[in-house]
């Protein structure tokens, strides 16, 4: 299997699946920093949760908080999926290290400048990234690309809109139209990667604090999904796929597509428009869209990451 160890900034809103993304990234990437955004929960809580993950992983990376609300639309959180804490389902340890800064946008700009060729991995609303690109339009010169979780040919917040892009559609439109190399882990692929009961059992069998906490988080997350859907065996573990797309590209099948984001409409706000036409004069592709995954192999990588992280503390 082809693997690489990219340098990344992980911009997230933990969130159960963001937590898994942090764990997977800690094992497979050089994390240059973790930045947080309001999304699944208010900013103070997503930032706290990122610190909890850093603590459990004994990870020496900076955590910077960023945007507390979307660019234009009012903030709406996802307590109905992740609980009011953003990480309901487990007793979380108290993190000992404080947040390193409250200017995630400035941190992203400085860190990208200092590490040309790094990637942004975005697993929450895209507010911080849009603000960085808007204030420094040439930032992309130093970026290898942006891998994000969001979008898809169907929605979860509305029939057509996935939560991250719905939560800040104006930010998403800026990022998706940035001209930078994009990789999109949308719902089409993330719904193929479910935390089924046998997969959660494999987490529970691992010794250590991290695995114990994660198995509680998976139980909560999957019970929530199973109770709210009539076709799912467990939660869709969306966010780590934006990491694995960079580190383990062989796990995926992809298509190159032109993608845009709609910013308004009751049903269409935050919807991705993915041009799948075969017309010869269709717009040039702007995005690598993940469409299929070897879910068992991806879970194996996730288990390896949890095992490694559980041995850290
Ligand atoms: C996305 O929204 C959040 O609930 C998850 O963390 C994921 O990033 C899925 O729509
Ligand atoms: Ca997320």
Tab-separated table of C-alpha atoms and ligand atoms in Angstrom:
chain	number	residue	atom	x	y	z
A	1	UNK	CA	0.000	0.000	0.000
A	2	UNK	CA	1.281	3.468	-0.880
A	3	UNK	CA	1.596	5.654	2.203
A	4	UNK	CA	3.096	9.050	2.869
A	5	UNK	CA	3.626	11.112	5.995
A	6	UNK	CA	2.472	14.609	5.097
A	7	UNK	CA	2.873	17.755	7.157
A	8	UNK	CA	-0.618	18.978	8.031
A	9	UNK	CA	-2.526	21.562	9.982
A	10	UNK	CA	-5.711	19.941	11.255
A	11	UNK	CA	-8.602	22.410	11.455
A	12	UNK	CA	-11.467	20.770	13.328
A	13	UNK	CA	-14.541	21.002	15.567
A	14	UNK	CA	-14.334	17.897	17.813
A	15	UNK	CA	-16.854	16.074	17.588
A	16	UNK	CA	-16.575	12.294	17.804
A	17	UNK	CA	-15.250	11.759	14.304
A	18	UNK	CA	-12.926	14.772	14.541
A	19	UNK	CA	-11.481	13.059	17.610
A	20	UNK	CA	-10.804	9.976	15.493
A	21	UNK	CA	-9.255	12.198	12.818
A	22	UNK	CA	-6.852	13.615	15.433
A	23	UNK	CA	-5.919	10.099	16.553
A	24	UNK	CA	-5.337	8.889	12.993
A	25	UNK	CA	-3.378	12.033	12.086
A	26	UNK	CA	-1.176	11.683	15.174
A	27	UNK	CA	-0.139	8.255	13.886
A	28	UNK	CA	0.154	8.963	10.178
A	29	UNK	CA	1.070	12.658	9.757
A	30	UNK	CA	3.422	15.296	11.055
A	31	UNK	CA	0.873	17.563	12.709
A	32	UNK	CA	2.085	21.168	12.580
A	33	UNK	CA	-0.791	22.347	14.731
A	34	UNK	CA	-4.442	21.839	15.549
A	35	UNK	CA	-6.855	24.713	15.012
A	36	UNK	CA	-10.432	24.777	16.189
A	37	UNK	CA	-13.658	26.278	14.954
A	38	UNK	CA	-17.228	26.418	16.208
A	39	UNK	CA	-19.318	23.706	14.594
A	40	UNK	CA	-20.396	20.547	16.332
A	41	UNK	CA	-20.339	22.539	19.578
A	42	UNK	CA	-19.486	26.132	20.575
A	43	UNK	CA	-15.843	27.143	20.147
A	44	UNK	CA	-14.889	26.908	23.814
A	45	UNK	CA	-16.042	23.306	23.813
A	46	UNK	CA	-14.484	22.202	20.501
A	47	UNK	CA	-11.223	23.751	21.708
A	48	UNK	CA	-11.463	21.977	25.054
A	49	UNK	CA	-12.141	18.705	23.262
A	50	UNK	CA	-9.096	19.168	21.014
A	51	UNK	CA	-7.022	19.702	24.169
A	52	UNK	CA	-8.473	16.499	25.643
A	53	UNK	CA	-7.337	14.550	22.579
A	54	UNK	CA	-3.889	16.164	22.709
A	55	UNK	CA	-3.671	15.180	26.373
A	56	UNK	CA	-4.721	11.568	25.855
A	57	UNK	CA	-2.301	11.189	22.937
A	58	UNK	CA	0.484	12.939	24.846
A	59	UNK	CA	0.932	14.949	21.689
A	60	UNK	CA	3.325	17.876	21.584
A	61	UNK	CA	1.492	20.135	19.145
A	62	UNK	CA	-0.050	23.560	19.587
A	63	UNK	CA	-3.829	24.018	19.756
A	64	UNK	CA	-5.172	27.393	18.612
A	65	UNK	CA	-8.817	28.378	18.728
A	66	UNK	CA	-10.319	30.328	15.868
A	67	UNK	CA	-13.687	31.447	14.596
A	68	UNK	CA	-16.553	31.337	17.081
A	69	UNK	CA	-19.180	31.835	14.413
A	70	UNK	CA	-19.681	31.504	10.650
A	71	UNK	CA	-18.933	34.371	8.230
A	72	UNK	CA	-22.561	35.317	7.528
A	73	UNK	CA	-25.156	32.871	8.823
A	74	UNK	CA	-25.960	32.480	12.527
A	75	UNK	CA	-24.131	29.732	14.422
A	76	UNK	CA	-25.979	26.425	14.801
A	77	UNK	CA	-24.353	23.507	16.601
A	78	UNK	CA	-24.827	19.750	16.270
A	79	UNK	CA	-25.748	18.641	19.783
A	80	UNK	CA	-28.312	16.327	18.222
A	81	UNK	CA	-25.411	14.231	16.835
A	82	UNK	CA	-22.528	14.724	19.275
A	83	UNK	CA	-24.307	15.727	22.516
A	84	UNK	CA	-24.034	19.154	24.106
A	85	UNK	CA	-20.348	18.632	24.996
A	86	UNK	CA	-19.464	17.682	21.426
A	87	UNK	CA	-17.995	14.474	22.873
A	88	UNK	CA	-20.792	12.870	24.865
A	89	UNK	CA	-20.463	9.197	25.792
A	90	UNK	CA	-17.265	8.969	27.828
A	91	UNK	CA	-15.619	10.412	30.937
A	92	UNK	CA	-12.975	12.691	29.504
A	93	UNK	CA	-9.727	13.370	31.360
A	94	UNK	CA	-9.000	16.964	32.318
A	95	UNK	CA	-6.307	18.270	29.930
A	96	UNK	CA	-3.309	19.784	31.693
A	97	UNK	CA	-1.937	21.989	28.894
A	98	UNK	CA	-3.675	25.278	28.137
A	99	UNK	CA	-4.680	26.476	24.714
A	100	UNK	CA	-1.664	27.976	22.916
A	101	UNK	CA	-3.459	30.849	21.220
A	102	UNK	CA	-6.793	32.262	20.174
A	103	UNK	CA	-5.833	33.438	16.670
A	104	UNK	CA	-6.103	30.276	14.607
A	105	UNK	CA	-6.175	32.258	11.371
A	106	UNK	CA	-2.853	33.952	12.137
A	107	UNK	CA	-1.406	30.633	13.269
A	108	UNK	CA	-2.478	28.952	10.023
A	109	UNK	CA	-0.921	31.731	7.915
A	110	UNK	CA	2.386	31.745	9.825
A	111	UNK	CA	2.622	27.958	9.924
A	112	UNK	CA	1.917	27.504	6.223
A	113	UNK	CA	4.515	30.161	5.397
A	114	UNK	CA	7.061	28.362	7.573
A	115	UNK	CA	6.302	24.927	6.044
A	116	UNK	CA	5.832	25.298	2.313
A	117	UNK	CA	4.327	22.151	0.841
A	118	UNK	CA	2.157	21.380	3.846
A	119	UNK	CA	-1.530	20.459	3.643
A	120	UNK	CA	-4.632	21.753	5.365
A	121	UNK	CA	-6.993	19.064	6.592
A	122	UNK	CA	-10.389	20.540	7.397
A	123	UNK	CA	-12.989	18.538	9.294
A	124	UNK	CA	-15.365	21.259	10.453
A	125	UNK	CA	-16.978	24.383	9.019
A	126	UNK	CA	-14.414	26.155	6.809
A	127	UNK	CA	-14.532	29.554	8.536
A	128	UNK	CA	-10.884	29.680	9.660
A	129	UNK	CA	-9.602	28.598	6.258
A	130	UNK	CA	-11.751	31.087	4.363
A	131	UNK	CA	-10.557	33.904	6.625
A	132	UNK	CA	-6.933	32.891	6.072
A	133	UNK	CA	-7.328	32.710	2.277
A	134	UNK	CA	-9.259	35.979	2.166
A	135	UNK	CA	-6.652	37.921	4.130
A	136	UNK	CA	-3.697	36.228	2.345
A	137	UNK	CA	-4.843	35.272	-1.159
A	138	UNK	CA	-1.357	34.042	-2.072
A	139	UNK	CA	-1.265	31.571	0.831
A	140	UNK	CA	-1.976	28.799	-1.635
A	141	UNK	CA	1.511	29.236	-3.096
A	142	UNK	CA	2.854	27.498	-0.017
A	143	UNK	CA	0.139	24.851	0.254
A	144	UNK	CA	0.154	21.410	-1.319
A	145	UNK	CA	-3.619	21.392	-1.040
A	146	UNK	CA	-6.703	21.172	1.129
A	147	UNK	CA	-8.317	17.880	2.090
A	148	UNK	CA	-11.736	18.377	3.626
A	149	UNK	CA	-14.697	16.462	4.969
A	150	UNK	CA	-17.891	17.894	3.594
A	151	UNK	CA	-20.464	17.833	0.860
A	152	UNK	CA	-21.669	14.923	-1.217
A	153	UNK	CA	-24.455	14.079	-3.627
A	154	UNK	CA	-26.888	13.987	-0.690
A	155	UNK	CA	-27.117	15.804	2.620
A	156	UNK	CA	-27.457	15.145	6.316
A	157	UNK	CA	-28.436	18.593	7.663
A	158	UNK	CA	-30.907	19.141	4.841
A	159	UNK	CA	-31.818	16.725	2.050
A	160	UNK	CA	-29.039	18.250	-0.063
A	161	UNK	CA	-26.557	19.781	2.399
A	162	UNK	CA	-23.952	18.164	4.601
A	163	UNK	CA	-23.448	19.799	8.040
A	164	UNK	CA	-19.954	21.329	7.688
A	165	UNK	CA	-20.766	23.145	4.470
A	166	UNK	CA	-24.298	24.012	5.613
A	167	UNK	CA	-22.926	25.489	8.864
A	168	UNK	CA	-20.798	28.054	6.983
A	169	UNK	CA	-21.704	27.960	3.301
A	170	UNK	CA	-20.015	31.277	2.502
A	171	UNK	CA	-16.708	30.058	3.893
A	172	UNK	CA	-17.073	26.801	1.990
A	173	UNK	CA	-17.711	28.670	-1.246
A	174	UNK	CA	-14.505	30.696	-0.765
A	175	UNK	CA	-12.427	27.593	-0.098
A	176	UNK	CA	-13.952	25.421	-2.813
A	177	UNK	CA	-13.436	28.200	-5.369
A	178	UNK	CA	-9.893	28.972	-4.207
A	179	UNK	CA	-8.256	27.223	-7.146
A	180	UNK	CA	-6.151	25.166	-4.747
A	181	UNK	CA	-5.845	21.393	-5.132
A	182	UNK	CA	-8.846	19.997	-3.255
A	183	UNK	CA	-9.713	16.556	-1.971
A	184	UNK	CA	-13.280	16.037	-0.819
A	185	UNK	CA	-14.449	13.359	1.586
A	186	UNK	CA	-18.196	13.784	1.207
A	187	UNK	CA	-21.065	11.766	2.568
A	188	UNK	CA	-21.005	9.355	-0.399
A	189	UNK	CA	-17.732	7.918	0.869
A	190	UNK	CA	-18.017	8.593	4.599
A	191	UNK	CA	-21.294	6.670	4.863
A	192	UNK	CA	-19.337	3.631	3.633
A	193	UNK	CA	-17.105	3.891	6.724
A	194	UNK	CA	-19.322	2.954	9.677
A	195	UNK	CA	-18.471	2.151	13.275
A	196	UNK	CA	-20.319	-1.157	13.328
A	197	UNK	CA	-20.573	-3.157	16.590
A	198	UNK	CA	-17.755	-5.591	15.602
A	199	UNK	CA	-15.493	-2.682	14.689
A	200	UNK	CA	-16.196	-0.953	18.021
A	201	UNK	CA	-15.395	-4.230	19.798
A	202	UNK	CA	-11.911	-4.127	18.293
A	203	UNK	CA	-11.415	-0.706	19.900
A	204	UNK	CA	-12.704	-1.959	23.268
A	205	UNK	CA	-10.179	-4.803	23.250
A	206	UNK	CA	-7.245	-2.371	23.202
A	207	UNK	CA	-5.701	-1.532	26.601
A	208	UNK	CA	-5.317	2.039	27.762
A	209	UNK	CA	-7.150	5.267	28.465
A	210	UNK	CA	-7.491	6.416	24.864
A	211	UNK	CA	-9.130	3.184	23.670
A	212	UNK	CA	-11.456	3.140	26.693
A	213	UNK	CA	-12.582	6.694	26.003
A	214	UNK	CA	-12.926	6.091	22.271
A	215	UNK	CA	-15.017	2.955	22.714
A	216	UNK	CA	-17.440	4.981	24.865
A	217	UNK	CA	-17.495	7.721	22.250
A	218	UNK	CA	-18.115	5.209	19.456
A	219	UNK	CA	-20.952	3.596	21.458
A	220	UNK	CA	-22.685	6.956	21.872
A	221	UNK	CA	-22.054	8.104	18.298
A	222	UNK	CA	-23.214	4.840	16.733
A	223	UNK	CA	-26.296	4.485	18.940
A	224	UNK	CA	-27.235	8.002	17.882
A	225	UNK	CA	-26.836	7.213	14.167
A	226	UNK	CA	-28.598	3.868	14.373
A	227	UNK	CA	-31.548	5.431	16.186
A	228	UNK	CA	-31.865	8.220	13.630
A	229	UNK	CA	-31.394	6.219	10.392
A	230	UNK	CA	-33.149	3.152	9.091
A	231	UNK	CA	-30.169	1.844	7.093
A	232	UNK	CA	-27.039	2.289	9.235
A	233	UNK	CA	-25.252	-0.272	11.402
A	234	UNK	CA	-23.291	2.434	13.188
A	235	UNK	CA	-22.071	6.001	12.928
A	236	UNK	CA	-20.495	7.223	9.736
A	237	UNK	CA	-16.954	8.034	10.863
A	238	UNK	CA	-16.560	10.929	8.474
A	239	UNK	CA	-13.562	13.014	9.449
A	240	UNK	CA	-10.577	10.619	9.478
A	241	UNK	CA	-11.168	10.048	5.774
A	242	UNK	CA	-9.893	13.559	5.046
A	243	UNK	CA	-6.634	12.453	6.714
A	244	UNK	CA	-6.476	9.000	5.147
A	245	UNK	CA	-7.025	10.464	1.675
A	246	UNK	CA	-3.563	12.015	2.035
A	247	UNK	CA	-1.773	9.257	3.890
A	248	UNK	CA	-3.349	6.132	2.339
A	249	UNK	CA	-4.643	7.103	-1.101
A	250	UNK	CA	-4.795	3.448	-2.164
A	251	UNK	CA	-7.759	2.941	0.172
A	252	UNK	CA	-9.948	5.061	-2.076
A	253	UNK	CA	-11.445	5.266	-5.509
A	254	UNK	CA	-11.775	8.833	-6.724
A	255	UNK	CA	-13.213	10.963	-9.480
A	256	UNK	CA	-11.976	14.366	-10.668
A	257	UNK	CA	-14.912	16.782	-10.746
A	258	UNK	CA	-15.792	20.430	-10.898
A	259	UNK	CA	-17.359	21.255	-7.524
A	260	UNK	CA	-19.095	24.396	-6.249
A	261	UNK	CA	-21.126	25.271	-3.151
A	262	UNK	CA	-24.578	26.881	-2.978
A	263	UNK	CA	-24.950	29.518	-0.259
A	264	UNK	CA	-28.727	29.924	-0.004
A	265	UNK	CA	-32.068	28.216	-0.211
A	266	UNK	CA	-34.029	26.318	2.396
A	267	UNK	CA	-32.968	22.953	1.010
A	268	UNK	CA	-29.869	23.962	-0.951
A	269	UNK	CA	-27.809	26.158	1.400
A	270	UNK	CA	-24.437	24.403	1.777
A	271	UNK	CA	-25.126	21.890	-0.969
A	272	UNK	CA	-22.246	20.831	-3.186
A	273	UNK	CA	-22.812	20.967	-6.916
A	274	UNK	CA	-20.712	18.142	-8.374
A	275	UNK	CA	-20.555	18.218	-12.138
A	276	UNK	CA	-20.818	14.614	-13.290
A	277	UNK	CA	-21.757	15.384	-16.853
A	278	UNK	CA	-19.833	13.759	-19.661
A	279	UNK	CA	-20.194	16.828	-21.895
A	280	UNK	CA	-16.915	17.646	-23.559
A	281	UNK	CA	-17.209	21.353	-22.734
A	282	UNK	CA	-18.014	20.853	-19.047
A	283	UNK	CA	-16.002	22.996	-16.607
A	284	UNK	CA	-12.520	21.739	-15.792
A	285	UNK	CA	-12.275	19.538	-12.697
A	286	UNK	CA	-11.407	21.400	-9.503
A	287	UNK	CA	-11.572	18.636	-6.929
A	288	UNK	CA	-10.586	15.031	-6.299
A	289	UNK	CA	-13.826	13.539	-4.995
A	290	UNK	CA	-13.532	10.361	-2.919
A	291	UNK	CA	-16.257	7.969	-4.036
A	292	UNK	CA	-15.293	4.554	-2.666
A	293	UNK	CA	-13.270	3.145	0.239
A	294	UNK	CA	-11.896	-0.187	1.388
A	295	UNK	CA	-13.612	0.244	4.751
A	296	UNK	CA	-12.103	-2.829	6.430
A	297	UNK	CA	-8.575	-1.763	5.497
A	298	UNK	CA	-9.280	1.808	6.628
A	299	UNK	CA	-10.571	0.486	9.963
A	300	UNK	CA	-7.342	-1.523	10.303
A	301	UNK	CA	-5.364	1.720	9.960
A	302	UNK	CA	-7.669	3.364	12.508
A	303	UNK	CA	-7.127	0.497	14.944
A	304	UNK	CA	-3.337	0.769	14.509
A	305	UNK	CA	-3.569	4.470	15.286
A	306	UNK	CA	-5.691	3.885	18.389
A	307	UNK	CA	-3.312	1.175	19.556
A	308	UNK	CA	-0.309	3.434	19.093
A	309	UNK	CA	-2.059	6.360	20.771
A	310	UNK	CA	-3.198	4.203	23.685
A	311	UNK	CA	0.428	3.315	24.407
A	312	UNK	CA	1.386	6.999	24.673
A	313	UNK	CA	-0.015	7.612	28.154
B	1	LIG	C1	-19.599	16.347	9.645
B	1	LIG	O1	-20.368	17.109	10.567
B	1	LIG	C2	-19.990	16.781	11.891
B	1	LIG	O2	-21.096	16.384	12.613
B	1	LIG	C3	-18.936	15.716	11.813
B	1	LIG	O3	-17.912	15.968	12.765
B	1	LIG	C4	-18.425	15.779	10.404
B	1	LIG	O4	-17.311	16.638	10.286
B	1	LIG	C5	-20.476	15.313	8.997
B	1	LIG	O5	-21.532	15.921	8.316
B	2	LIG	CA1	-16.184	17.549	12.210
